[in-house]
Amino acid sequence: MRRVLVVDDEENLRVVVRSFLKRDGYEVEVAPGVEEALALLESFGPDFILTDVRMPRLGGLDLLATLKAKGDPATVIVMSAYGNVDLALEAMKAGAYDYIQKPFKAEELLLTLRKAEEREALRRENRALKQEILRESTFEEILAKSASMQAIFKTIAKIADYKTTVLVTGESGVGKELVARALHKRSARRGGPFVAVNCGAIPESLLESELFGYRRGAFTDATTDRVGLFEQANHGTLLLDEIGELPLSLQVKLLRVLQEETIRRLGDSKDIKVDVRIIAATHRDLHAETQAGRFREDLFYRINVLPIGIPPLRERREDVPLLVEHFMNRNNARFGTNIRQLSPEARRLLLEYAWPGNVRELENTIERAMVLAEKDSIEADDLPERIREARDPIQLHLTSGELSIKKTARVIEEILIRRALTKTKGNRTRAAEVLEISHRALLYKIKDYRIDL
Ligand SMILES: Nc1ncnc2c1ncn2[C@@H]1O[C@H](COP(=O)(O)OP(=O)(O)OP(=O)(O)O)[C@@H](O)[C@H]1O
Ligand SMILES: [Mg+2]
């Protein structure tokens, strides 16, 4: 059932419009002014509002402003008398969908409504589609639509319930902790604790007692018994973050825990059985660490049974727009702002940048840009210089991780030649001069790089 609310101070118009809309199958309510219309809004819930622009007290523009503030989804069509077209156009800028000039025939009004309905249906379809995509791209708190991340979602779902140790690797900020949490939440242990410890952040002398706990009197400061993280995580999951930083002495002890599934508090003589799922995470290449003698090979093989390697963001750029939208929505809710757009230039920069700090860097970038934004969109100027600089193809090439001098030299050479030709307006003799190469060499390179003049 399509509901239309008609707002006009002229009684005659209200009566006439109501009767022919009703005849056409619409459910209709009428109001003589904006206040009365607003009073009807909640109980009636119109799909369309047909409103006069100019009325004695509040007008169509006031109604539009209130609807916008309330977030009311009704589609507004304004009616304007001859001579009020400016107001009607202003109303459309303020969010009205269409306008119709008075006096109008019944047919005209119905046509306008029909058009609005079609658009409404399209919008609804779009919204449903978007939600569907979002649903498919969300796994616990992880958002991603790239094939590589979708494969990780599948892996997590498949291995969550096993007790086998999982090794999560990836550059800083790719979402290793999120993956660890998703593993916990998808497992039968979800009701148990999730405990995370950063092995790199705790001094070696404290880490052992932190992990295993101690008995009173184990050392001078041990005035009471203390439960370690392994025991705290009992029947749950323990994330050993930055496991590559674990000192060799503790690596031996960890291996023992993994094999025996028991721990011993410092200063204690008895073993305690623990039931903990271990997830290890690191941004290091643990295999290389074993070869360098910094990581025990036996421990490496013990924890590397189920590895999950999260690719850096620059290798799954299709996730960037999704993440940007997600962070924008979240910050809008947090800051009470309404920034929903991204200028085409800003979008391009975000897509091209190499993101060495991965999703965390993107998260911080969006937050910063929203604080700086002066309009309801993020502009290129709101992005930090390092990202704006990525426009430069040389930067782009360098941040790609390319090491070949030959390839890099070619990228730079081509840029310089193009630049010289632009500057000399295609004059090859002059271009060869500023490039400090021979005319013949330039001709050869123009052909080699397929530069069209
Ligand atoms: N796919 C994603 N969807 C939504 N948020 C993400 C995603 N990946 C990362 N994040 C967010 O980015 C930030 C960094 O993620 P996380 O802490 O999991 O990364 P990390 O790999 O553990 O980083 P580090 O190596 O620095 O510890 C967090 O705020 C996290 O919520
Ligand atoms: Mg982390």
Short mmCIF file of C-alpha atoms and ligand atoms in Angstrom, two decimals:
data_model
loop_
_atom_site.label_atom_id
_atom_site.label_comp_id
_atom_site.label_asym_id
_atom_site.label_seq_id
_atom_site.Cartn_x
_atom_site.Cartn_y
_atom_site.Cartn_z
CA MET A 1 0.00 0.00 0.00
CA ARG A 2 1.46 3.33 -1.05
CA ARG A 3 0.89 6.16 1.39
CA VAL A 4 0.85 9.80 0.37
CA LEU A 5 0.72 12.78 2.71
CA VAL A 6 -0.56 15.96 1.05
CA VAL A 7 0.43 19.25 2.67
CA ASP A 8 -1.19 22.45 1.40
CA ASP A 9 -2.87 25.45 3.00
CA GLU A 10 -5.54 25.51 0.26
CA GLU A 11 -8.42 23.33 1.29
CA ASN A 12 -9.75 22.99 -2.23
CA LEU A 13 -6.50 21.47 -3.45
CA ARG A 14 -6.33 19.04 -0.54
CA VAL A 15 -9.82 17.75 -1.27
CA VAL A 16 -9.29 17.37 -4.98
CA VAL A 17 -5.87 15.73 -4.76
CA ARG A 18 -7.04 13.37 -2.07
CA SER A 19 -9.98 12.19 -4.11
CA PHE A 20 -8.04 11.38 -7.27
CA LEU A 21 -5.13 9.78 -5.43
CA LYS A 22 -7.61 7.60 -3.56
CA ARG A 23 -9.29 6.65 -6.77
CA ASP A 24 -5.90 5.51 -8.03
CA GLY A 25 -5.39 3.25 -5.02
CA TYR A 26 -3.22 5.39 -2.77
CA GLU A 27 -3.77 5.73 0.93
CA VAL A 28 -3.96 9.46 1.58
CA GLU A 29 -3.76 11.83 4.54
CA VAL A 30 -3.87 15.59 4.27
CA ALA A 31 -2.50 18.42 6.41
CA PRO A 32 -3.11 22.18 6.14
CA GLY A 33 0.42 23.08 7.31
CA VAL A 34 3.88 21.82 8.18
CA GLU A 35 3.21 21.41 11.92
CA GLU A 36 0.14 19.29 11.24
CA ALA A 37 2.09 17.24 8.72
CA LEU A 38 4.87 16.55 11.21
CA ALA A 39 2.29 15.47 13.80
CA LEU A 40 1.00 12.88 11.31
CA LEU A 41 4.42 11.62 10.28
CA GLU A 42 4.91 8.89 12.83
CA SER A 43 1.42 7.43 12.93
CA PHE A 44 0.91 7.54 9.15
CA GLY A 45 4.43 6.78 7.92
CA PRO A 46 4.03 8.15 4.38
CA ASP A 47 6.11 6.84 1.46
CA PHE A 48 5.58 10.13 -0.36
CA ILE A 49 4.96 13.67 0.78
CA LEU A 50 3.39 16.08 -1.65
CA THR A 51 3.90 19.56 -0.28
CA ASP A 52 3.31 23.15 -1.27
CA VAL A 53 6.51 25.22 -1.19
CA ARG A 54 5.00 28.46 0.02
CA MET A 55 2.53 28.41 2.89
CA PRO A 56 1.54 31.12 5.39
CA ARG A 57 3.71 29.92 8.29
CA LEU A 58 6.29 27.22 7.64
CA GLY A 59 6.94 26.20 4.03
CA GLY A 60 8.12 23.21 2.08
CA LEU A 61 11.77 24.01 2.77
CA ASP A 62 11.18 23.91 6.53
CA LEU A 63 9.47 20.56 6.15
CA LEU A 64 12.41 19.21 4.13
CA ALA A 65 14.90 20.40 6.75
CA THR A 66 12.95 18.71 9.54
CA LEU A 67 12.62 15.47 7.59
CA LYS A 68 16.34 15.45 6.92
CA ALA A 69 17.15 16.05 10.58
CA LYS A 70 14.83 13.21 11.58
CA GLY A 71 16.28 10.93 8.93
CA ASP A 72 12.76 10.32 7.58
CA PRO A 73 12.90 8.20 4.41
CA ALA A 74 9.79 9.65 2.72
CA THR A 75 10.25 10.90 -0.84
CA VAL A 76 9.21 14.53 -1.14
CA ILE A 77 7.60 16.13 -4.17
CA VAL A 78 6.98 19.86 -4.00
CA MET A 79 4.14 21.75 -5.62
CA SER A 80 4.79 25.29 -6.62
CA ALA A 81 2.59 27.98 -8.08
CA TYR A 82 3.66 29.75 -11.23
CA GLY A 83 6.35 32.26 -10.24
CA ASN A 84 7.72 30.14 -7.42
CA VAL A 85 9.96 27.99 -9.55
CA ASP A 86 13.06 29.30 -7.80
CA LEU A 87 11.74 28.05 -4.49
CA ALA A 88 10.95 24.69 -6.06
CA LEU A 89 14.49 24.37 -7.38
CA GLU A 90 15.85 25.31 -3.99
CA ALA A 91 13.69 22.57 -2.48
CA MET A 92 15.18 20.05 -4.88
CA LYS A 93 18.64 21.10 -3.81
CA ALA A 94 17.51 20.55 -0.23
CA GLY A 95 16.53 16.96 -1.01
CA ALA A 96 13.13 17.05 -2.71
CA TYR A 97 12.88 14.44 -5.43
CA ASP A 98 10.81 16.36 -7.96
CA TYR A 99 8.47 19.30 -8.38
CA ILE A 100 5.22 19.85 -10.12
CA GLN A 101 3.81 23.19 -11.15
CA LYS A 102 0.32 24.29 -10.13
CA PRO A 103 -2.19 24.06 -11.56
CA PHE A 104 -1.72 20.46 -12.68
CA LYS A 105 -3.91 17.76 -14.13
CA ALA A 106 -4.54 14.52 -12.30
CA GLU A 107 -2.57 12.65 -14.95
CA GLU A 108 0.48 14.82 -14.42
CA LEU A 109 0.50 14.20 -10.70
CA LEU A 110 0.06 10.48 -11.10
CA LEU A 111 2.91 10.34 -13.59
CA THR A 112 5.20 12.19 -11.23
CA LEU A 113 4.31 9.84 -8.39
CA ARG A 114 4.80 6.80 -10.58
CA LYS A 115 8.29 8.01 -11.49
CA ALA A 116 9.11 8.53 -7.84
CA GLU A 117 7.85 5.06 -7.04
CA GLU A 118 10.07 3.51 -9.67
CA ARG A 119 13.06 5.27 -8.25
CA GLU A 120 12.06 4.18 -4.75
CA ALA A 121 11.94 0.55 -5.89
CA LEU A 122 15.36 0.90 -7.48
CA ARG A 123 16.76 2.43 -4.35
CA ARG A 124 15.35 -0.35 -2.23
CA GLU A 125 16.87 -2.92 -4.56
CA ASN A 126 20.21 -1.14 -4.38
CA ARG A 127 20.10 -1.05 -0.63
CA ALA A 128 19.29 -4.76 -0.43
CA LEU A 129 22.13 -5.52 -2.81
CA LYS A 130 24.55 -3.46 -0.78
CA GLN A 131 23.49 -5.20 2.41
CA GLU A 132 23.95 -8.55 0.74
CA ILE A 133 27.48 -7.61 -0.30
CA LEU A 134 28.24 -6.35 3.19
CA ARG A 135 26.94 -9.59 4.70
CA GLU A 136 29.14 -11.63 2.42
CA SER A 137 32.12 -9.41 3.17
CA THR A 138 31.82 -9.57 6.94
CA PHE A 139 33.27 -12.31 9.05
CA GLU A 140 32.98 -11.60 12.76
CA GLU A 141 34.62 -8.15 12.91
CA ILE A 142 36.67 -8.62 9.76
CA LEU A 143 35.58 -6.81 6.62
CA ALA A 144 36.93 -7.94 3.29
CA LYS A 145 35.71 -8.96 -0.12
CA SER A 146 39.02 -9.85 -1.75
CA ALA A 147 39.37 -13.46 -2.79
CA SER A 148 42.46 -13.89 -0.59
CA MET A 149 40.62 -12.75 2.53
CA GLN A 150 37.50 -14.70 1.62
CA ALA A 151 39.73 -17.78 1.52
CA ILE A 152 40.97 -16.89 5.01
CA PHE A 153 37.37 -16.65 6.24
CA LYS A 154 36.83 -20.18 4.96
CA THR A 155 39.99 -21.44 6.62
CA ILE A 156 39.03 -19.87 9.95
CA ALA A 157 35.60 -21.46 9.84
CA LYS A 158 37.14 -24.81 9.01
CA ILE A 159 39.86 -24.89 11.67
CA ALA A 160 38.27 -22.88 14.47
CA ASP A 161 37.15 -25.91 16.43
CA TYR A 162 40.45 -27.78 16.43
CA LYS A 163 42.85 -27.32 19.27
CA THR A 164 45.84 -27.27 16.93
CA THR A 165 48.04 -24.20 17.24
CA VAL A 166 47.50 -21.60 14.53
CA LEU A 167 50.25 -19.29 13.34
CA VAL A 168 48.96 -15.98 12.01
CA THR A 169 51.48 -13.99 10.01
CA GLY A 170 51.36 -10.70 8.18
CA GLU A 171 52.74 -7.18 8.15
CA SER A 172 51.91 -4.78 10.92
CA GLY A 173 48.26 -3.67 10.93
CA VAL A 174 46.87 -6.31 8.54
CA GLY A 175 44.43 -7.64 11.13
CA LYS A 176 46.28 -10.50 12.82
CA GLU A 177 44.58 -9.90 16.14
CA LEU A 178 41.16 -9.70 14.47
CA VAL A 179 41.79 -13.07 12.85
CA ALA A 180 42.82 -14.53 16.21
CA ARG A 181 39.63 -13.21 17.80
CA ALA A 182 37.53 -14.59 14.95
CA LEU A 183 39.12 -18.01 15.47
CA HIS A 184 38.14 -17.86 19.12
CA LYS A 185 34.60 -16.68 18.46
CA ARG A 186 33.96 -19.33 15.84
CA SER A 187 35.18 -22.12 18.10
CA ALA A 188 33.38 -24.08 20.80
CA ARG A 189 35.59 -22.16 23.22
CA ARG A 190 33.81 -18.87 22.52
CA GLY A 191 32.27 -18.96 26.00
CA GLY A 192 35.74 -19.16 27.52
CA PRO A 193 38.29 -16.38 27.90
CA PHE A 194 40.32 -14.83 25.07
CA VAL A 195 43.63 -13.70 26.50
CA ALA A 196 46.24 -11.82 24.47
CA VAL A 197 49.82 -11.14 25.40
CA ASN A 198 52.36 -9.18 23.43
CA CYS A 199 55.59 -11.11 23.86
CA GLY A 200 57.60 -8.16 22.57
CA ALA A 201 56.21 -5.64 25.04
CA ILE A 202 57.06 -7.38 28.32
CA PRO A 203 60.67 -7.50 29.58
CA GLU A 204 62.16 -10.98 29.44
CA SER A 205 62.54 -11.14 33.24
CA LEU A 206 58.79 -10.64 33.74
CA LEU A 207 57.45 -12.56 30.78
CA GLU A 208 57.95 -15.98 32.31
CA SER A 209 56.02 -15.23 35.50
CA GLU A 210 53.43 -13.40 33.43
CA LEU A 211 52.87 -16.52 31.31
CA PHE A 212 53.18 -19.25 33.92
CA GLY A 213 52.41 -17.52 37.22
CA TYR A 214 54.32 -18.19 40.44
CA ARG A 215 54.05 -19.58 43.97
CA ARG A 216 54.37 -17.35 46.92
CA GLY A 217 58.04 -17.15 47.87
CA ALA A 218 59.28 -18.12 44.41
CA PHE A 219 61.33 -14.92 44.47
CA THR A 220 61.68 -11.91 46.76
CA ASP A 221 58.67 -9.96 45.48
CA ALA A 222 56.40 -12.98 45.28
CA THR A 223 54.38 -12.32 48.40
CA THR A 224 51.29 -14.18 47.16
CA ASP A 225 50.48 -16.88 44.62
CA ARG A 226 49.88 -15.59 41.15
CA VAL A 227 47.94 -17.14 38.28
CA GLY A 228 49.68 -16.88 34.91
CA LEU A 229 48.13 -16.15 31.54
CA PHE A 230 48.01 -19.83 30.54
CA GLU A 231 45.81 -20.57 33.52
CA GLN A 232 43.76 -17.43 32.93
CA ALA A 233 43.05 -18.61 29.42
CA ASN A 234 41.96 -22.06 30.59
CA HIS A 235 39.15 -23.45 28.38
CA GLY A 236 39.67 -20.49 26.10
CA THR A 237 42.24 -19.11 23.70
CA LEU A 238 45.65 -17.58 24.35
CA LEU A 239 47.09 -15.29 21.70
CA LEU A 240 50.87 -15.11 21.86
CA ASP A 241 51.32 -11.94 19.85
CA GLU A 242 54.73 -11.13 18.36
CA ILE A 243 55.92 -14.64 19.13
CA GLY A 244 59.06 -13.90 17.16
CA GLU A 245 60.19 -11.76 20.09
CA LEU A 246 59.93 -14.64 22.57
CA PRO A 247 63.35 -15.19 24.18
CA LEU A 248 65.01 -18.53 23.38
CA SER A 249 64.81 -19.68 27.00
CA LEU A 250 61.04 -19.27 26.98
CA GLN A 251 60.76 -20.89 23.58
CA VAL A 252 61.90 -24.14 25.18
CA LYS A 253 59.32 -23.82 27.93
CA LEU A 254 56.56 -23.01 25.49
CA LEU A 255 57.39 -26.07 23.44
CA ARG A 256 57.04 -28.19 26.55
CA VAL A 257 53.64 -26.68 27.34
CA LEU A 258 52.45 -27.36 23.82
CA GLN A 259 53.57 -30.97 24.01
CA GLU A 260 52.44 -31.85 27.51
CA GLU A 261 49.50 -29.45 27.88
CA THR A 262 50.58 -28.73 31.41
CA ILE A 263 52.27 -25.74 32.96
CA ARG A 264 54.22 -25.25 36.13
CA ARG A 265 54.12 -22.04 38.12
CA LEU A 266 57.49 -20.58 39.07
CA GLY A 267 58.64 -21.97 42.40
CA ASP A 268 56.14 -24.81 42.22
CA SER A 269 56.93 -28.49 42.00
CA LYS A 270 53.68 -29.74 40.54
CA ASP A 271 52.32 -29.50 37.04
CA ILE A 272 48.91 -28.03 36.34
CA LYS A 273 46.82 -29.33 33.46
CA VAL A 274 45.63 -26.56 31.16
CA ASP A 275 43.21 -26.70 28.27
CA VAL A 276 44.17 -23.76 26.08
CA ARG A 277 44.06 -23.15 22.34
CA ILE A 278 47.23 -21.34 21.39
CA ILE A 279 47.31 -18.85 18.54
CA ALA A 280 50.67 -17.34 17.71
CA ALA A 281 51.06 -14.18 15.66
CA THR A 282 54.06 -12.44 14.18
CA HIS A 283 55.02 -9.91 11.53
CA ARG A 284 58.39 -11.67 11.16
CA ASP A 285 59.37 -14.40 8.77
CA LEU A 286 59.77 -17.13 11.39
CA HIS A 287 61.38 -19.51 8.96
CA ALA A 288 64.13 -16.96 8.31
CA GLU A 289 64.38 -16.41 12.06
CA THR A 290 65.05 -20.12 12.58
CA GLN A 291 67.82 -19.99 9.98
CA ALA A 292 69.34 -17.00 11.74
CA GLY A 293 69.25 -18.98 14.98
CA ARG A 294 66.85 -16.62 16.72
CA PHE A 295 63.92 -18.98 16.73
CA ARG A 296 63.95 -22.65 17.64
CA GLU A 297 63.28 -24.88 14.72
CA ASP A 298 61.38 -27.48 16.78
CA LEU A 299 59.04 -24.81 18.12
CA PHE A 300 58.59 -23.37 14.64
CA TYR A 301 57.48 -26.73 13.26
CA ARG A 302 55.21 -27.25 16.26
CA ILE A 303 53.34 -23.95 15.78
CA ASN A 304 53.44 -23.82 12.00
CA VAL A 305 50.96 -26.65 11.53
CA LEU A 306 48.11 -24.37 10.50
CA PRO A 307 49.54 -21.15 9.15
CA ILE A 308 47.33 -18.23 8.10
CA GLY A 309 49.21 -15.59 6.11
CA ILE A 310 47.29 -12.34 5.82
CA PRO A 311 48.27 -10.46 2.67
CA PRO A 312 49.16 -6.78 2.93
CA LEU A 313 46.44 -4.31 1.97
CA ARG A 314 48.27 -3.23 -1.22
CA GLU A 315 47.82 -6.79 -2.51
CA ARG A 316 44.07 -6.67 -1.98
CA ARG A 317 43.16 -3.12 -2.91
CA GLU A 318 39.55 -4.12 -3.59
CA ASP A 319 39.11 -4.17 0.20
CA VAL A 320 40.00 -0.48 0.50
CA PRO A 321 36.62 1.07 -0.48
CA LEU A 322 34.75 -1.29 1.82
CA LEU A 323 37.05 -0.47 4.75
CA VAL A 324 36.88 3.27 4.02
CA GLU A 325 33.08 3.19 4.12
CA HIS A 326 33.15 1.14 7.31
CA PHE A 327 35.53 3.54 9.07
CA MET A 328 33.56 6.56 7.84
CA ASN A 329 30.31 5.15 9.21
CA ARG A 330 31.94 4.29 12.50
CA ASN A 331 33.50 7.72 12.91
CA ASN A 332 30.26 9.47 11.93
CA ALA A 333 28.54 7.62 14.74
CA ARG A 334 31.36 8.45 17.13
CA PHE A 335 31.85 12.12 16.24
CA GLY A 336 28.22 12.91 15.37
CA THR A 337 29.33 14.00 11.89
CA ASN A 338 27.73 13.23 8.55
CA ILE A 339 30.67 12.78 6.18
CA ARG A 340 29.68 10.16 3.63
CA GLN A 341 31.43 11.08 0.41
CA LEU A 342 34.91 10.70 -0.96
CA SER A 343 36.04 13.01 -3.75
CA PRO A 344 37.16 11.13 -6.88
CA GLU A 345 40.70 12.38 -6.39
CA ALA A 346 40.79 11.27 -2.74
CA ARG A 347 39.42 7.87 -3.74
CA ARG A 348 42.10 7.45 -6.36
CA LEU A 349 44.85 8.36 -3.91
CA LEU A 350 43.56 5.91 -1.31
CA LEU A 351 43.42 3.17 -3.93
CA GLU A 352 46.91 3.84 -5.24
CA TYR A 353 48.78 4.29 -1.98
CA ALA A 354 50.94 1.37 -0.84
CA TRP A 355 49.71 1.29 2.80
CA PRO A 356 52.89 0.13 4.57
CA GLY A 357 50.92 0.35 7.85
CA ASN A 358 48.03 -1.58 6.26
CA VAL A 359 44.49 -1.41 7.67
CA ARG A 360 45.58 0.37 10.83
CA GLU A 361 47.15 3.14 8.75
CA LEU A 362 44.00 3.39 6.65
CA GLU A 363 41.89 3.55 9.81
CA ASN A 364 43.98 6.40 11.22
CA THR A 365 44.06 8.20 7.86
CA ILE A 366 40.26 8.21 7.59
CA GLU A 367 39.88 9.40 11.17
CA ARG A 368 42.34 12.24 10.59
CA ALA A 369 40.74 13.22 7.29
CA MET A 370 37.29 13.37 8.89
CA VAL A 371 38.56 15.66 11.62
CA LEU A 372 40.09 17.94 8.98
CA ALA A 373 37.22 17.77 6.48
CA GLU A 374 35.44 21.06 5.94
CA LYS A 375 32.62 19.71 3.81
CA ASP A 376 30.54 16.56 4.04
CA SER A 377 33.11 14.77 1.92
CA ILE A 378 36.76 13.79 2.25
CA GLU A 379 38.90 15.70 -0.24
CA ALA A 380 42.43 14.99 -1.43
CA ASP A 381 43.62 17.92 0.69
CA ASP A 382 42.39 16.19 3.84
CA LEU A 383 44.86 13.35 3.25
CA PRO A 384 48.40 13.42 4.61
CA GLU A 385 51.22 14.48 2.33
CA ARG A 386 52.74 11.01 2.04
CA ILE A 387 49.51 9.79 0.47
CA ARG A 388 49.05 12.80 -1.78
CA GLU A 389 52.62 12.28 -2.95
CA ALA A 390 51.73 8.80 -4.12
CA ARG A 391 50.35 10.53 -7.20
CA ASP A 392 53.95 10.60 -8.29
CA PRO A 393 54.53 7.43 -10.36
CA ILE A 394 58.12 7.27 -9.10
CA GLN A 395 56.87 7.09 -5.52
CA LEU A 396 54.32 4.50 -6.58
CA HIS A 397 57.03 2.38 -8.12
CA LEU A 398 59.34 2.69 -5.14
CA THR A 399 56.65 1.81 -2.60
CA SER A 400 55.78 -1.33 -4.57
CA GLY A 401 58.83 -2.99 -3.08
CA GLU A 402 60.60 -3.28 -6.43
CA LEU A 403 64.34 -3.82 -6.02
CA SER A 404 65.54 -4.05 -9.60
CA ILE A 405 67.68 -1.03 -10.49
CA LYS A 406 67.17 -1.72 -14.16
CA LYS A 407 63.37 -1.67 -13.95
CA THR A 408 63.36 1.37 -11.68
CA ALA A 409 65.71 3.26 -13.97
CA ARG A 410 63.39 2.59 -16.90
CA VAL A 411 60.38 3.94 -14.99
CA ILE A 412 62.29 7.11 -14.13
CA GLU A 413 63.73 7.46 -17.63
CA GLU A 414 60.32 7.27 -19.24
CA ILE A 415 58.92 9.88 -16.86
CA LEU A 416 61.80 12.26 -17.57
CA ILE A 417 61.47 11.88 -21.32
CA ARG A 418 57.73 12.53 -21.22
CA ARG A 419 58.32 15.52 -19.00
CA ALA A 420 60.98 16.95 -21.33
CA LEU A 421 58.77 16.48 -24.39
CA THR A 422 55.86 18.19 -22.69
CA LYS A 423 58.07 21.06 -21.63
CA THR A 424 59.51 21.55 -25.11
CA LYS A 425 56.09 21.04 -26.70
CA GLY A 426 57.37 18.02 -28.59
CA ASN A 427 60.55 19.61 -29.92
CA ARG A 428 62.90 16.61 -29.92
CA THR A 429 66.08 18.54 -30.45
CA ARG A 430 65.36 20.77 -27.45
CA ALA A 431 64.15 17.78 -25.43
CA ALA A 432 67.37 15.86 -26.15
CA GLU A 433 69.31 18.90 -24.95
CA VAL A 434 67.57 19.23 -21.61
CA LEU A 435 67.73 15.46 -21.12
CA GLU A 436 71.45 15.61 -21.91
CA ILE A 437 71.29 12.71 -24.35
CA SER A 438 71.90 12.56 -28.09
CA HIS A 439 69.12 13.23 -30.54
CA ARG A 440 69.49 9.71 -31.86
CA ALA A 441 69.25 8.18 -28.39
CA LEU A 442 66.07 10.13 -27.75
CA LEU A 443 64.45 8.91 -30.97
CA TYR A 444 65.31 5.37 -30.03
CA LYS A 445 63.86 5.73 -26.53
CA ILE A 446 60.67 7.36 -27.78
CA LYS A 447 60.12 4.26 -29.87
CA ASP A 448 61.16 1.92 -27.07
CA TYR A 449 58.73 3.44 -24.55
CA ARG A 450 56.04 3.79 -27.21
CA ILE A 451 55.62 7.48 -26.49
CA ASP A 452 53.08 9.03 -28.85
CA LEU A 453 53.80 12.57 -29.86
N1 LIG B 1 39.65 -6.55 7.61
C1 LIG B 1 39.45 -5.65 8.58
N2 LIG B 1 38.22 -5.17 8.80
C2 LIG B 1 38.01 -4.24 9.76
N3 LIG B 1 38.96 -3.76 10.55
C3 LIG B 1 40.20 -4.20 10.39
C4 LIG B 1 40.51 -5.17 9.40
N4 LIG B 1 41.84 -5.44 9.47
C5 LIG B 1 42.32 -4.68 10.44
N5 LIG B 1 41.36 -3.92 11.01
C6 LIG B 1 41.55 -2.92 12.07
O1 LIG B 1 42.86 -2.42 11.91
C7 LIG B 1 43.53 -2.32 13.15
C8 LIG B 1 44.74 -3.24 13.15
O2 LIG B 1 44.32 -4.59 13.21
P1 LIG B 1 45.06 -5.67 14.14
O3 LIG B 1 45.40 -5.08 15.46
O4 LIG B 1 44.26 -6.90 14.12
O5 LIG B 1 46.38 -5.83 13.26
P2 LIG B 1 47.72 -6.61 13.60
O6 LIG B 1 48.06 -7.35 12.37
O7 LIG B 1 47.54 -7.37 14.86
O8 LIG B 1 48.74 -5.41 13.79
P3 LIG B 1 50.15 -5.40 14.59
O9 LIG B 1 51.10 -6.26 13.82
O10 LIG B 1 50.53 -3.96 14.53
O11 LIG B 1 49.85 -5.90 15.95
C9 LIG B 1 42.52 -2.67 14.20
O12 LIG B 1 41.92 -1.49 14.66
C10 LIG B 1 41.52 -3.51 13.47
O13 LIG B 1 40.24 -3.40 14.03
MG MG B 2 48.53 -7.12 16.69
#
